[in-house]
Amino acid sequence: MTDTLQPETSPVTRTLPRGHITADVLKDAGITFVIALLLFGSIVGLRTDTVNGVLVLIPQFGKALALATAVAVGRLLLDVFIWRRMTDGRTFASLIPSALPVLKVAGAVGVTFGLALYSIPGFRASLVAGAGSGHPALGAITDLITFACESTFLVIAAMSIVRAARLVIGQTPDEAVGQGILRRFTADFGREFPIALLLIALALPMLTAGPSQRYAIDTATQILIYVMLGWGLNIVVGLAGLLDLGYVAFYAVGAYTYALISTQFGWSFWVCLPLAGFFAALWGITLGFPVLRLRGDYLAIVTMAFGEIIRIVLLNWQSLTGGPNGINRIPKLTFFGLPFERTGDGTFASVFGLKFDPLHRMVFLYYVILALALLTNFITLRLRRLPIGRAWEALREDEIACRSVGINTVTTKLTAFAIGAMFGGFAGSFFAARQGFISPESFTFMESALVLAIVVLGGLGSQLGVVIAAVILIGSAERFRDLEDFRMLIFGLSMVLVMIWRPRGLMSGRTPSAFLNARKNISGSFVKEGRG
Amino acid sequence: MADGVSDATRDDLLRVENLTMRFGGLVAVDKLSFTARRGDITAIIGPNGAGKTTFFNCITGFYKPTEGRIALAHGSEAAFEALPAATFRGKQWTKANGACAVFLLERMPGFEIARLARVARTFQNIRLFAGMTLLENLLVAQHTVLNAASGYTIGGLLGLASFKRAEAAAIDKAAYWLREIGLVDRADDPAGDLPYGAQRRLEIARAMCTDPVLLCLDEPAAGLNPRESHELNALLLKIREEHALSILLIEHDMGVVMQISDRIAVLDYGKKIAEGTPDEIRADPRVIAAYLGVPDDEVEDVGAEVGL
Amino acid sequence: MDYFAQQLINGLTLGSIYGLIAIGYTMVYGIVGMINFAHGEVFMIGAFIALIAVLSLFALGVTAVPLALLLALVIAMALTGLWGWAIERLAYRPLRNSFRLAPLITAIGMSIALQTFVALTQGARSKPLPPVIRGGFTLSEGNGFAVSLSYMQILIIVTTVVVMAAFSYLINSTSLGRAQRACEQDRKMAALCGVNVDRTISLTFVIGAALAAVAGLMFLAYYGVIDFFVGFVAGIKAFTAAVLGGIGSLPGAMLGGLLIGLIEVFWAGYFTAQYKDVAAFSILAIVLIFMPSGLLGRPEVEKV
């Protein structure tokens, strides 16, 4: 609002044609340089280090200078090539059409490259290794780019298969009925994306081979845990509009429930799973009840406090939880009673007459979490169309109006807390069964923040958004693992950039839960975010 | 429209006794006693800050009154006979003989007032579920019925046929109300996208979807143009005729108030200063004085000046 | 009784530090209505800049400790203020008037980025600084227990009082303070009345960061060791303090800071040190459940 009332505060007057480096652009870059130099000079310029037990300063002004120069040049380039084009109310998005031909060509090249990468075994690995021998960062970037090309190819291929299947069974998109085959193939192509994603998820263990297979399945399992957590939290934050910063507490409750029951009583995973969900839901209600009166940021801080309290209790209740050492030797998941062991009778491999391969267990784990996640998604989508789901969304939109139509806001909030917590508990017990070891370190506030970031980046309330955000955040964090130090820096900065680019998340807007004439998606600008 | 005034068969629906609401030192409603009759459109008017909305908030459970009793009778006014006993025993509501029941609204939480006592309301500054479609808004209003039909979610999750039937019925009902307010073409648009007048109508439809016996409208004509006000009058009269409903109305637009009200109560500084038919109110010097802001001792002079 | 007095002194010292950080949270919340999660990191950066400044000054031959500390304080306040400004400009201003959760996520992202940035450039190991001020008074001795009040503690409490006094003057009696209070009430109206809202908000971040730098220097001098992670824990505690005092209320932030400091120290002193954070968080939860807007916050009236 104030933006329209305030004069543009940037020192640059953005009225000049693009591509001209004028005095004010240079002045702006100069100011940027000075500020960046002060900022970086103060932290980067002198490195504190302990030498012989004494803290000394090691000058590294060159680094500070380089960073400041990079920032100033970056701003200069942005200014000249992007901001100057955004005059007269044009937004960044409005620049995209003019770049569309370039993007299309780049996309086609990328997909073709992806096809080559995917079909030639070892091509990608050798590319990455080659670049990595130059500089580790170069290797990581090559890795990311080739990975992106390959995945894009896979997604496009899967979408094409889905569309082809649709055309065969006679489901043509309405707007392309009676038109040429190409038009029928490409019309509204984006809508095949969710099903294509599901296909890829189901076929993932078959899609990869060789040394990257284990890595791919492991990463995908990791991503799916976060997808499930994201979907669980999405009920609380996205649908009911209750800002929960302590969601990791329920993840922890689920994990410790399974770990304790299975190590103490030897119960199997499939018995413990519902129990873990039940206990997590119970905690959801117990923690939810006292905080119902709180709104907005107060709710956020108290849920965060509860999350921390649970972690500290886990850390210090040595006799029960093993304290900081955590719980070891949690029974691993078995194939409905058949363990994945190298030797012995009645193992998975021996019963099915297979040669033992640790991959069996990984694939099984992958399908278990995929099934759990899909179950979560199915239940959530179903709940959204039930009165309770509509009441959650109504609560997010206007709590007072909810009361005026007879909705019990207390129980409505509590069910949101409980069901969200239950899914967190499921994910937690899976996590414990997969790792075989848990400790409070896995349940820090950062974890809650990460899950919340997945939900918000994906777009509040959007199930598909959670998947995309989890793939991007967790996937990229995993891929950058070689660059341990830079990984989190890039991670944090990209969170900032993506949020500035799309404040309502990647998939903003909502699909109505019922329709009279036609289902139309609702623009995100109408959807409220809740104050609870 | 004073046709109902002489109708002596209309019995009491709502009895408010000695209602007082204090906020710290401020007395927003001061020992107010008030009766609304079944089937009537009762208007509450008064200058800004007279305590009208506070009075509404007490009836609909958003405020807990400091003192006083608000009793609502379902069925017939015979239900009020059970009132002393219910008051004494500390009950929120009690069944009387037959299908009658009496509700002590000041004791009930807001959502129970809407759910059990079936008092629905609209808000002065419209409160719709802006990000939900018109249809969804009206389905949320039928939450009580639908939630029970869904077996409190369990049955709905399993996809019971009875729930599907209930949902289809709810959608039919919503469609009926969308037709009534002339917005059926926009059923699948977000409520926040509607123009102001349409939002006001949708809010009334949403309140009606809760199956109320008493509908409380807080300034329904505010911000409407003359044509829209006129349509509102017609809508309210139609609703009252077809749905055996009583309406309580806060309104500043005298065109609306005088045309459709059966009775009018006038509030000033939290006190009721007059009550009667539109004609009586129009002629009451105290009302004119209250609107003009004249001290009490000059009321007579004002009366003389305006020719009463 | 002696033990009690000692805990009181320690609690007030810790509470002063929390209070100074809490003001940054509460000011930002008051004016833009967002939780600046990165503020803990600003405190950490303040502590690092102060450490580097102290070491540089010693290396440059400024050996007089009071002078070195004073100069380091000024340098740290100025540079940390610049960091506060930069963070607001980059991560928050583009999202002003946008979706409420968006700046919360950028704040979390900033927090992660700043932590890693400092870990990368300054090393992840903790930085021990030998005590710069030694000695103190012994207030009472006897029963085998001595109550001591170190010069460091006096310095911290006195600095806090002085900074708070200056700060109160700034908020209550200058045109900047008036502009801030106006923006807090109604940003749009303030803009219509000619207040430069962007500048006022920027300055709020600068002041908050400068106060965090004061806290950072005091933390460094008091505990003698910092690492890149100190911002997270101190930040959460200070935020808790701000909410406890009633977020948006400046005296509330100071009061909340002192209370959190006291609760922590007393709990650790009389019960167990492990659960001191649980005590602080539990009291926060209890206070909020019974006084939903904190101790000194304005109660939020639900307008129907």
Short mmCIF file of C-alpha atoms in Angstrom, two decimals, chain A residues 73-377:
data_model
loop_
_atom_site.label_atom_id
_atom_site.label_comp_id
_atom_site.label_asym_id
_atom_site.label_seq_id
_atom_site.Cartn_x
_atom_site.Cartn_y
_atom_site.Cartn_z
CA VAL A 73 29.02 -5.82 -10.67
CA GLY A 74 26.01 -8.06 -10.10
CA ARG A 75 23.88 -5.09 -9.22
CA LEU A 76 25.18 -3.17 -12.20
CA LEU A 77 24.25 -6.01 -14.55
CA LEU A 78 20.82 -6.48 -12.97
CA ASP A 79 20.25 -2.77 -13.20
CA VAL A 80 21.20 -2.50 -16.84
CA PHE A 81 19.63 -5.68 -18.13
CA ILE A 82 16.59 -6.26 -15.94
CA TRP A 83 15.52 -3.38 -13.74
CA ARG A 84 15.74 -0.85 -16.55
CA ARG A 85 13.34 -2.93 -18.57
CA MET A 86 10.90 -3.01 -15.70
CA THR A 87 9.82 0.58 -16.21
CA ASP A 88 6.23 1.81 -16.37
CA GLY A 89 4.87 -0.80 -14.00
CA ARG A 90 6.25 -3.77 -15.89
CA THR A 91 7.06 -6.59 -13.58
CA PHE A 92 9.73 -9.18 -13.82
CA ALA A 93 7.16 -11.68 -15.05
CA SER A 94 6.22 -9.39 -17.92
CA LEU A 95 9.77 -9.67 -19.18
CA ILE A 96 9.43 -13.41 -19.63
CA PRO A 97 7.42 -13.34 -22.90
CA SER A 98 10.18 -11.43 -24.65
CA ALA A 99 12.62 -14.05 -23.48
CA LEU A 100 10.27 -16.90 -24.38
CA PRO A 101 11.93 -17.96 -27.67
CA VAL A 102 15.26 -18.19 -25.88
CA LEU A 103 13.67 -20.15 -23.03
CA LYS A 104 11.99 -22.51 -25.48
CA VAL A 105 15.23 -23.22 -27.30
CA ALA A 106 17.03 -23.67 -24.00
CA GLY A 107 14.29 -26.04 -22.82
CA ALA A 108 14.46 -28.10 -26.01
CA VAL A 109 18.24 -28.30 -25.82
CA GLY A 110 18.01 -29.22 -22.13
CA VAL A 111 15.49 -31.98 -22.74
CA THR A 112 17.51 -33.40 -25.64
CA PHE A 113 20.62 -33.23 -23.53
CA GLY A 114 18.67 -34.95 -20.76
CA LEU A 115 17.70 -37.73 -23.18
CA ALA A 116 21.34 -38.21 -24.08
CA LEU A 117 22.38 -38.17 -20.43
CA TYR A 118 19.70 -40.66 -19.52
CA SER A 119 20.25 -43.11 -22.34
CA ILE A 120 24.04 -43.19 -22.40
CA PRO A 121 25.21 -45.03 -19.27
CA GLY A 122 27.95 -43.32 -17.38
CA PHE A 123 27.77 -40.16 -19.51
CA ARG A 124 26.60 -37.98 -16.67
CA ALA A 125 29.00 -39.45 -14.13
CA SER A 126 31.98 -38.85 -16.42
CA LEU A 127 30.86 -35.28 -17.15
CA VAL A 128 30.52 -34.52 -13.45
CA ALA A 129 33.82 -36.18 -12.63
CA GLY A 130 35.53 -34.28 -15.42
CA ALA A 131 34.24 -30.93 -14.25
CA GLY A 132 34.86 -31.86 -10.61
CA SER A 133 38.53 -32.52 -11.29
CA GLY A 134 38.84 -28.88 -12.30
CA HIS A 135 37.18 -27.47 -9.19
CA PRO A 136 34.75 -29.06 -6.71
CA ALA A 137 32.28 -26.22 -7.22
CA LEU A 138 32.37 -26.75 -10.98
CA GLY A 139 31.62 -30.41 -10.41
CA ALA A 140 28.65 -29.59 -8.22
CA ILE A 141 27.25 -27.13 -10.75
CA THR A 142 27.67 -29.62 -13.60
CA ASP A 143 26.02 -32.21 -11.41
CA LEU A 144 23.07 -29.92 -10.76
CA ILE A 145 22.64 -28.88 -14.39
CA THR A 146 22.89 -32.41 -15.76
CA PHE A 147 20.57 -33.64 -13.05
CA ALA A 148 18.06 -30.94 -13.90
CA CYS A 149 18.23 -31.80 -17.62
CA GLU A 150 17.81 -35.47 -16.93
CA SER A 151 14.86 -34.97 -14.58
CA THR A 152 13.20 -32.54 -16.97
CA PHE A 153 13.53 -35.12 -19.72
CA LEU A 154 12.02 -37.78 -17.47
CA VAL A 155 9.12 -35.56 -16.48
CA ILE A 156 8.39 -34.52 -20.07
CA ALA A 157 8.61 -38.14 -21.18
CA ALA A 158 6.22 -39.25 -18.45
CA MET A 159 3.83 -36.42 -19.28
CA SER A 160 3.90 -37.44 -22.94
CA ILE A 161 3.11 -41.03 -22.00
CA VAL A 162 0.19 -39.93 -19.88
CA ARG A 163 -1.14 -37.69 -22.62
CA ALA A 164 -0.74 -40.39 -25.24
CA ALA A 165 -2.61 -42.81 -22.99
CA ARG A 166 -5.37 -40.25 -22.55
CA LEU A 167 -5.72 -39.72 -26.29
CA VAL A 168 -5.87 -43.46 -26.85
CA ILE A 169 -8.74 -43.91 -24.41
CA GLY A 170 -10.46 -40.90 -25.96
CA GLN A 171 -9.94 -38.21 -23.34
CA THR A 172 -9.12 -35.14 -25.39
CA PRO A 173 -8.87 -31.76 -23.65
CA ASP A 174 -12.05 -29.76 -24.35
CA GLU A 175 -10.39 -26.93 -26.19
CA ALA A 176 -8.60 -29.25 -28.63
CA VAL A 177 -11.50 -31.50 -29.60
CA GLY A 178 -11.58 -32.08 -33.35
CA GLN A 179 -8.22 -30.49 -33.99
CA GLY A 180 -4.99 -31.89 -35.38
CA ILE A 181 -3.06 -34.52 -33.52
CA LEU A 182 -0.27 -32.13 -32.54
CA ARG A 183 -2.73 -29.66 -31.08
CA ARG A 184 -4.54 -32.44 -29.26
CA PHE A 185 -1.25 -33.63 -27.89
CA THR A 186 -0.01 -30.29 -26.60
CA ALA A 187 -3.23 -28.63 -25.43
CA ASP A 188 -3.26 -28.01 -21.67
CA PHE A 189 -0.17 -30.18 -21.42
CA GLY A 190 0.63 -28.98 -17.90
CA ARG A 191 -2.29 -30.80 -16.37
CA GLU A 192 -0.56 -34.15 -16.89
CA PHE A 193 2.19 -33.05 -14.52
CA PRO A 194 0.81 -34.52 -11.25
CA ILE A 195 0.08 -37.91 -12.79
CA ALA A 196 3.45 -37.94 -14.53
CA LEU A 197 5.07 -37.20 -11.19
CA LEU A 198 3.20 -40.10 -9.64
CA LEU A 199 4.29 -42.40 -12.47
CA ILE A 200 7.91 -41.40 -12.02
CA ALA A 201 7.65 -41.93 -8.27
CA LEU A 202 6.18 -45.40 -8.76
CA ALA A 203 8.75 -46.40 -11.34
CA LEU A 204 11.77 -44.72 -9.77
CA PRO A 205 13.69 -47.86 -8.74
CA MET A 206 13.40 -49.08 -12.35
CA LEU A 207 14.40 -45.76 -13.86
CA THR A 208 17.89 -45.71 -12.51
CA ALA A 209 20.68 -48.21 -12.76
CA GLY A 210 24.25 -48.65 -11.73
CA PRO A 211 25.97 -46.81 -8.93
CA SER A 212 23.57 -43.88 -9.00
CA GLN A 213 20.62 -46.15 -8.26
CA ARG A 214 21.24 -46.42 -4.55
CA TYR A 215 21.85 -42.75 -4.31
CA ALA A 216 18.68 -41.93 -6.23
CA ILE A 217 16.50 -44.20 -4.11
CA ASP A 218 18.01 -42.96 -0.89
CA THR A 219 17.53 -39.32 -1.85
CA ALA A 220 13.99 -40.01 -3.02
CA THR A 221 13.20 -41.69 0.31
CA GLN A 222 14.59 -38.67 2.11
CA ILE A 223 12.51 -36.33 -0.05
CA LEU A 224 9.37 -38.37 0.54
CA ILE A 225 9.80 -38.13 4.31
CA TYR A 226 9.76 -34.36 3.92
CA VAL A 227 6.87 -34.51 1.49
CA MET A 228 4.91 -36.39 4.12
CA LEU A 229 5.91 -33.94 6.85
CA GLY A 230 5.03 -31.09 4.52
CA TRP A 231 1.62 -32.57 3.79
CA GLY A 232 0.99 -33.06 7.49
CA LEU A 233 1.96 -29.50 8.33
CA ASN A 234 0.00 -28.25 5.35
CA ILE A 235 -3.19 -29.30 7.13
CA VAL A 236 -2.33 -27.13 10.11
CA VAL A 237 -0.76 -24.14 8.39
CA GLY A 238 -2.12 -24.30 4.87
CA LEU A 239 -5.70 -25.35 5.49
CA ALA A 240 -6.51 -24.30 9.05
CA GLY A 241 -4.22 -21.26 8.96
CA LEU A 242 -2.58 -22.01 12.32
CA LEU A 243 1.09 -21.08 12.31
CA ASP A 244 2.93 -23.99 13.93
CA LEU A 245 6.68 -23.60 14.42
CA GLY A 246 7.07 -26.72 16.55
CA TYR A 247 5.89 -29.35 14.13
CA VAL A 248 9.08 -31.34 14.57
CA ALA A 249 7.85 -32.26 18.07
CA PHE A 250 5.30 -34.66 16.57
CA TYR A 251 7.92 -36.10 14.23
CA ALA A 252 10.01 -36.74 17.35
CA VAL A 253 7.09 -38.27 19.25
CA GLY A 254 6.48 -40.68 16.37
CA ALA A 255 10.14 -41.59 16.08
CA TYR A 256 10.63 -42.17 19.81
CA THR A 257 7.35 -44.08 20.08
CA TYR A 258 8.52 -46.58 17.50
CA ALA A 259 12.08 -46.67 18.83
CA LEU A 260 11.01 -47.27 22.43
CA ILE A 261 8.21 -49.74 21.80
CA SER A 262 10.20 -51.77 19.32
CA THR A 263 13.33 -51.92 21.45
CA GLN A 264 11.52 -52.50 24.73
CA PHE A 265 8.68 -54.80 23.69
CA GLY A 266 9.86 -55.99 20.30
CA TRP A 267 6.63 -55.04 18.55
CA SER A 268 6.75 -54.84 14.81
CA PHE A 269 6.76 -51.67 12.75
CA TRP A 270 3.27 -52.22 11.42
CA VAL A 271 1.84 -52.41 14.94
CA CYS A 272 3.85 -49.45 16.13
CA LEU A 273 2.97 -47.24 13.17
CA PRO A 274 -0.66 -46.63 14.19
CA LEU A 275 0.45 -46.28 17.79
CA ALA A 276 3.01 -43.67 16.82
CA GLY A 277 0.34 -41.79 14.90
CA PHE A 278 -2.00 -42.06 17.84
CA PHE A 279 0.52 -40.76 20.36
CA ALA A 280 1.55 -37.93 18.08
CA ALA A 281 -2.10 -36.97 17.63
CA LEU A 282 -2.58 -37.12 21.38
CA TRP A 283 0.36 -34.77 21.81
CA GLY A 284 -1.11 -32.58 19.12
CA ILE A 285 -4.29 -32.25 21.15
CA THR A 286 -2.44 -31.87 24.46
CA LEU A 287 -0.23 -29.11 23.10
CA GLY A 288 -2.99 -27.63 21.00
CA PHE A 289 -5.50 -27.26 23.79
CA PRO A 290 -3.77 -24.61 25.89
CA VAL A 291 -2.71 -22.54 22.91
CA LEU A 292 -6.06 -22.30 21.19
CA ARG A 293 -6.71 -18.86 22.52
CA LEU A 294 -3.48 -17.56 21.05
CA ARG A 295 -3.30 -15.93 17.68
CA GLY A 296 -0.74 -15.42 14.98
CA ASP A 297 2.76 -14.91 16.16
CA TYR A 298 1.95 -15.76 19.74
CA LEU A 299 0.76 -19.16 18.60
CA ALA A 300 3.94 -19.48 16.54
CA ILE A 301 6.24 -18.77 19.47
CA VAL A 302 4.41 -21.06 21.89
CA THR A 303 4.40 -23.95 19.44
CA MET A 304 8.09 -23.31 18.92
CA ALA A 305 8.59 -23.33 22.67
CA PHE A 306 6.76 -26.66 22.95
CA GLY A 307 8.94 -28.09 20.21
CA GLU A 308 12.04 -27.02 22.07
CA ILE A 309 10.70 -28.32 25.40
CA ILE A 310 10.14 -31.77 23.89
CA ARG A 311 13.63 -31.78 22.44
CA ILE A 312 15.23 -30.72 25.72
CA VAL A 313 13.27 -33.35 27.62
CA LEU A 314 14.41 -35.99 25.14
CA LEU A 315 17.94 -34.75 25.59
CA ASN A 316 17.87 -34.94 29.37
CA TRP A 317 15.59 -37.84 30.25
CA GLN A 318 18.55 -40.20 30.07
CA SER A 319 16.87 -43.25 31.58
CA LEU A 320 14.12 -43.33 28.98
CA THR A 321 15.52 -41.78 25.84
CA GLY A 322 19.24 -42.34 26.23
CA GLY A 323 19.79 -38.59 26.28
CA PRO A 324 22.14 -37.15 23.67
CA ASN A 325 23.29 -40.66 22.74
CA GLY A 326 19.81 -41.42 21.51
CA ILE A 327 18.43 -44.88 20.90
CA ASN A 328 20.50 -47.44 19.07
CA ARG A 329 19.71 -50.67 17.33
CA ILE A 330 16.14 -49.91 16.54
CA PRO A 331 14.79 -52.97 14.74
CA LYS A 332 14.91 -52.39 11.02
CA LEU A 333 11.91 -52.74 8.86
CA THR A 334 11.16 -56.27 7.70
CA PHE A 335 9.25 -57.40 4.64
CA PHE A 336 6.11 -58.36 6.56
CA GLY A 337 8.19 -60.48 8.91
CA LEU A 338 10.99 -61.38 6.53
CA PRO A 339 14.18 -59.55 7.49
CA PHE A 340 16.57 -58.15 4.92
CA GLU A 341 19.62 -60.07 6.12
CA ARG A 342 22.68 -61.39 4.36
CA THR A 343 22.57 -64.80 6.01
CA GLY A 344 20.14 -67.03 7.80
CA ASP A 345 16.90 -68.75 7.00
CA GLY A 346 13.64 -67.03 6.31
CA THR A 347 15.24 -63.85 5.08
CA PHE A 348 13.70 -61.88 2.25
CA ALA A 349 16.39 -63.05 -0.17
CA SER A 350 16.21 -66.72 0.76
CA VAL A 351 12.43 -66.96 0.70
CA PHE A 352 12.18 -65.35 -2.72
CA GLY A 353 15.21 -67.21 -3.98
CA LEU A 354 17.17 -64.06 -4.65
CA LYS A 355 20.79 -63.21 -4.16
CA PHE A 356 21.16 -60.94 -1.15
CA ASP A 357 21.40 -57.30 -2.13
CA PRO A 358 21.19 -54.37 0.30
CA LEU A 359 19.24 -52.65 -2.43
CA HIS A 360 16.19 -54.80 -1.66
CA ARG A 361 15.77 -53.16 1.67
CA MET A 362 16.22 -49.69 0.24
CA VAL A 363 13.65 -50.27 -2.45
CA PHE A 364 11.22 -51.68 0.08
CA LEU A 365 11.74 -48.68 2.35
CA TYR A 366 11.17 -46.42 -0.61
CA TYR A 367 7.85 -48.05 -1.45
CA VAL A 368 6.77 -47.99 2.20
CA ILE A 369 7.28 -44.23 2.50
CA LEU A 370 5.75 -43.71 -0.92
CA ALA A 371 2.68 -45.64 0.19
CA LEU A 372 2.52 -43.72 3.46
CA ALA A 373 2.87 -40.42 1.65
CA LEU A 374 0.21 -41.32 -0.89
CA LEU A 375 -2.08 -42.39 1.91
CA THR A 376 -1.50 -39.02 3.58
CA ASN A 377 -2.28 -37.26 0.35
#
